[in-house]
Coordinates of C-alpha atoms in Angstrom, one line a residue:
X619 CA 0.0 0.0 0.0
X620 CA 0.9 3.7 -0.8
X621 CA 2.3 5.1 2.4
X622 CA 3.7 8.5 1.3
X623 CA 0.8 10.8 3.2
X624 CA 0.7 14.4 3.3
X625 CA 2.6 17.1 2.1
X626 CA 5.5 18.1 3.8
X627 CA 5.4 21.8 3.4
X628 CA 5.0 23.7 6.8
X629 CA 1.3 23.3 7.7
X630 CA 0.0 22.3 4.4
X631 CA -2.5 18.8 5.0
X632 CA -3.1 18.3 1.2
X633 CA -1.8 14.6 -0.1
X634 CA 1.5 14.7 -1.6
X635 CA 2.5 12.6 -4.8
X636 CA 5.2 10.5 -5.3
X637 CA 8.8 11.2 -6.7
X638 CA 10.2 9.6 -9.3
X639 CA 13.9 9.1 -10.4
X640 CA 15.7 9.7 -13.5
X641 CA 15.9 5.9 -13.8
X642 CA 12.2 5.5 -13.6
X643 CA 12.3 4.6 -9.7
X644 CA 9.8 5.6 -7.2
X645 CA 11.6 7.3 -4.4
X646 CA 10.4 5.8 -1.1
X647 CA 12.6 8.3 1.1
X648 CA 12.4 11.4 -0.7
X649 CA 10.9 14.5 0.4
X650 CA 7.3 14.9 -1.3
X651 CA 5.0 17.7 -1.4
X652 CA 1.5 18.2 -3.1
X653 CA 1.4 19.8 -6.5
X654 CA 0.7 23.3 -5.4
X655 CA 4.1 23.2 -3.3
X656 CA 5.9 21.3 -5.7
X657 CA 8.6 23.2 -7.1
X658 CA 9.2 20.9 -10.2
X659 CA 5.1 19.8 -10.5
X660 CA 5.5 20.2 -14.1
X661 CA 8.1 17.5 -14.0
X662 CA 6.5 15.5 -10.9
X663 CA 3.5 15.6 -13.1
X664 CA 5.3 14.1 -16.7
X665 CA 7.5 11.6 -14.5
X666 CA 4.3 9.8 -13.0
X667 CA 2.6 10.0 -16.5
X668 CA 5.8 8.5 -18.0
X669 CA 6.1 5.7 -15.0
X670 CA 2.8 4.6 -15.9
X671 CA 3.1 4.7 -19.4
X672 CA 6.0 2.2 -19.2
X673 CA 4.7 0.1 -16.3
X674 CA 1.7 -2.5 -16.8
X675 CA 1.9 -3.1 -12.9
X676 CA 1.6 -0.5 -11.1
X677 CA 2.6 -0.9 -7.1
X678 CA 2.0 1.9 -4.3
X679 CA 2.1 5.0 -6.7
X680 CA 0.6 8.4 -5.2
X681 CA -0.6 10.9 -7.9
X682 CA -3.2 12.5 -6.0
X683 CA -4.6 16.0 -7.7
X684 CA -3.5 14.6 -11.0
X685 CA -5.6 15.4 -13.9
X686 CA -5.1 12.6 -16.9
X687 CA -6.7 13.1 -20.0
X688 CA -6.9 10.8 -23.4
X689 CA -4.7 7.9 -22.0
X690 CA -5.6 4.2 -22.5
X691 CA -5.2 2.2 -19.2
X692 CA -6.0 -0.6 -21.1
X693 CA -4.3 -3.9 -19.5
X694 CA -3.0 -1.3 -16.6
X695 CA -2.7 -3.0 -13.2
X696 CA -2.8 -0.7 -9.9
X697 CA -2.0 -2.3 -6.4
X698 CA -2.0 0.1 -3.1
X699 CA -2.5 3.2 -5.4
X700 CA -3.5 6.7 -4.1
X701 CA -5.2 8.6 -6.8
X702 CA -7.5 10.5 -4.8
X703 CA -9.2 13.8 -5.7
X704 CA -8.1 13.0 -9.2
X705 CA -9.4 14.2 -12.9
X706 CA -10.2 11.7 -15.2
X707 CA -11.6 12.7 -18.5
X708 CA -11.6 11.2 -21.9
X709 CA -9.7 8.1 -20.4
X710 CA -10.5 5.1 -23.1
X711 CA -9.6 1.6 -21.3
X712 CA -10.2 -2.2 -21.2
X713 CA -9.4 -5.0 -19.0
X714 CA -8.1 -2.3 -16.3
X715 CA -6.9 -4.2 -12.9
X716 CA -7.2 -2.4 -9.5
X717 CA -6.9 -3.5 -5.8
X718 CA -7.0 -1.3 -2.9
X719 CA -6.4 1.3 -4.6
X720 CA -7.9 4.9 -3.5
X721 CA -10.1 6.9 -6.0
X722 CA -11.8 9.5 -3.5
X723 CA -13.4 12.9 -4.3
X724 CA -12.2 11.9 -8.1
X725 CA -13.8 13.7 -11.5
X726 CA -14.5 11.1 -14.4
X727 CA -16.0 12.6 -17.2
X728 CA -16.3 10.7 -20.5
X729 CA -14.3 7.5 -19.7
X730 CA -15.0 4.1 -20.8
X731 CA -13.8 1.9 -18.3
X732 CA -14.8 -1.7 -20.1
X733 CA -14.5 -5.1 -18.8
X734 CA -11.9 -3.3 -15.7
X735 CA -11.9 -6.1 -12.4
X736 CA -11.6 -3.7 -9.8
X737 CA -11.7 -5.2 -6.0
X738 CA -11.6 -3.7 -2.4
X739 CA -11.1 0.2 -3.7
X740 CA -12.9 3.3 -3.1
X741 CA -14.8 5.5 -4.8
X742 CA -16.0 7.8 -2.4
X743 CA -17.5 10.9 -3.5
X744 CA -16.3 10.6 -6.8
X745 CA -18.4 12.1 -9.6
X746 CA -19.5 10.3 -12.6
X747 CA -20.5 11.9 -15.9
X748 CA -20.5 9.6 -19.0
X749 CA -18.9 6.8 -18.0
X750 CA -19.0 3.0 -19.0
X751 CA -18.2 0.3 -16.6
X752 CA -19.9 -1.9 -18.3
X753 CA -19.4 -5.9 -18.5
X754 CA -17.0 -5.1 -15.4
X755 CA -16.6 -7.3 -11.9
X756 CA -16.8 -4.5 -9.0
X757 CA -16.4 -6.0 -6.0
X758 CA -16.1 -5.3 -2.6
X759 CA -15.7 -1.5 -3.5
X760 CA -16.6 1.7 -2.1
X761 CA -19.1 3.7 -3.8
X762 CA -20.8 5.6 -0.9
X763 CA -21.7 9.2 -2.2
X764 CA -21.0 9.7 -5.4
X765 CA -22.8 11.1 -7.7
X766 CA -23.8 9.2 -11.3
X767 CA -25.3 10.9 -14.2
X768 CA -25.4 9.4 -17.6
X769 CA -23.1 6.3 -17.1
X770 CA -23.4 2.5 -16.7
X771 CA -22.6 -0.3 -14.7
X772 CA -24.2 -2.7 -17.1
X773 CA -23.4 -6.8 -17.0
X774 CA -21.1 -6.0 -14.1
X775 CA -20.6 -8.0 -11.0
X776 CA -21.4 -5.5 -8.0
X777 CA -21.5 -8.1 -5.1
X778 CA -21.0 -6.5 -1.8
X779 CA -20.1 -3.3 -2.7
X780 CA -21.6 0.4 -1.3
X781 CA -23.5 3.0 -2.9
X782 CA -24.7 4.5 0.4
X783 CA -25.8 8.1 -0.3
X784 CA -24.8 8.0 -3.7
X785 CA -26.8 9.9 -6.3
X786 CA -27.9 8.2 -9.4
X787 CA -29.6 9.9 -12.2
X788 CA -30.0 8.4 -16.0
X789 CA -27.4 6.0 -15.1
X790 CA -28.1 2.0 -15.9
X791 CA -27.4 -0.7 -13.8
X792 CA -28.8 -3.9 -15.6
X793 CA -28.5 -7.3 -15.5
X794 CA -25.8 -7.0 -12.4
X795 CA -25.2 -9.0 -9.3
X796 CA -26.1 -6.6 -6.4
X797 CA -25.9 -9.4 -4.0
X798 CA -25.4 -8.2 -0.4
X799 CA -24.5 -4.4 -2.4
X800 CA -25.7 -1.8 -0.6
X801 CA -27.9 1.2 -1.4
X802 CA -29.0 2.7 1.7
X803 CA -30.4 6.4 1.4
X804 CA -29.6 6.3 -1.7
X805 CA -31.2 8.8 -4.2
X806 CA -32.4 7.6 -7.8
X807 CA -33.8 9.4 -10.8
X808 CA -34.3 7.5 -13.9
X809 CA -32.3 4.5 -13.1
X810 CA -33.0 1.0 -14.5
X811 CA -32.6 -2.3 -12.8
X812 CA -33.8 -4.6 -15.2
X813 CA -32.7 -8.4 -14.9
X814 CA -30.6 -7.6 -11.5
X815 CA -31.5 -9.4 -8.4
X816 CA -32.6 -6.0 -6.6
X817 CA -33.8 -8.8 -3.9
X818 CA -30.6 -9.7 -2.7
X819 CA -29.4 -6.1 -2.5
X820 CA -30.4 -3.9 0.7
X821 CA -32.4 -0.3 -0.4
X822 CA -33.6 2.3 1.9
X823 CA -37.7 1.1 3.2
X824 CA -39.9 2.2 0.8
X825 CA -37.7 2.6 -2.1
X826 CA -39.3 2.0 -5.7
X827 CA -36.7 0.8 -8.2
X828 CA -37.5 1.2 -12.3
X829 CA -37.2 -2.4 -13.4
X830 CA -37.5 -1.3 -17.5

């Protein structure tokens, strides 16, 4: 797991993001700082897009406040990865590997995340516009309060994961295995179900689903 922390300017509690070499090395006992303290962001910044450019497995990398736009992930594996309050946008990907991996208070806008296996990683108050997950297995994840508009999880596995709080609206999530997923106060506005076993899953009382 990623175990860099916060930035170690004077007083500043923002996350910071890891160095990287000249070889292509992540630094484990440099001295790191957030973007807005970084004196070489520009080149913190290239160097991580670089290491995962060249890397297919990606192991306890910190990029958080990194905005990435048109990459393909595609076959990308991330392990222990801090990528929280992230930008994601126009990010075109299949078969996309993540475990325990941190995605909180991320931005994905127009991504097509197809067929990705993601496990035991968090998507807390994320934001979600146009985005595909479909034909993905998500499970054991962390989607409590985000907010979905115009995206789908369609023909994925959700077993077991959260969506407590989270705000759905125009977003599909049919034919999926909600089984013991949670959706507790949970707000939906034209959201489809259809063909997933809503029974298994656990809804706020009262609750009426669109099944169509």
């Amino acid at each position: 797991m990623f175990s860099i922390g916060l930035c170690q300017y004077p007083g500043c509690r923002n996350l910071a993001v890891s160095r990287i070499d000249e070889n292509g090395s992540i630094l484990s006992n440099a001295e790191v700082f957030c973007l807005e303290h970084d004196e070489k962001a520009e080149e913190t910044r290239y160097n991580v897009y670089k290491y995962i450019e060249n890397h297919d497995k990606i192991i306890g990398l910190s990029m958080s406040g990194i905005h990435f736009s048109d990459i393909d992930l595609s076959g990308k594996k991330f392990y222990g990865c801090d990528l929280r309050n992230c930008t994601f946008s126009s990010i075109h990907s299949e078969f996309c590997r993540m475990r325990m991996t941190m995605l909180d208070f991320s931005l994905f806008s127009d991504c097509n995340l197809l067929n990705s296996n993601m496990q035991f990683t968090s998507f807390s108050g994320s934001t979600f516009s146009h985005v595909l997950f479909t034909n993905s297995d998500l499970v054991h994840n962390n989607f409590n309060g985000i907010t979905a508009q115009q995206s789908s999880f369609d023909d994925s596995d959700l077993y077991n994961s959260r969506f407590i709080r989270a705000k759905l609206f125009n977003t599909s999530i049919r034919n999926c295995n909600i089984k013991q997923s949670s959706f507790q106060e949970a707000s939906f506005e034209n959201v489809s179900f259809k063909h997933s076993n809503t029974r298994e899953a656990n809804f706020s009382e009262g609750v009426e689903l669109q099944n169509d």
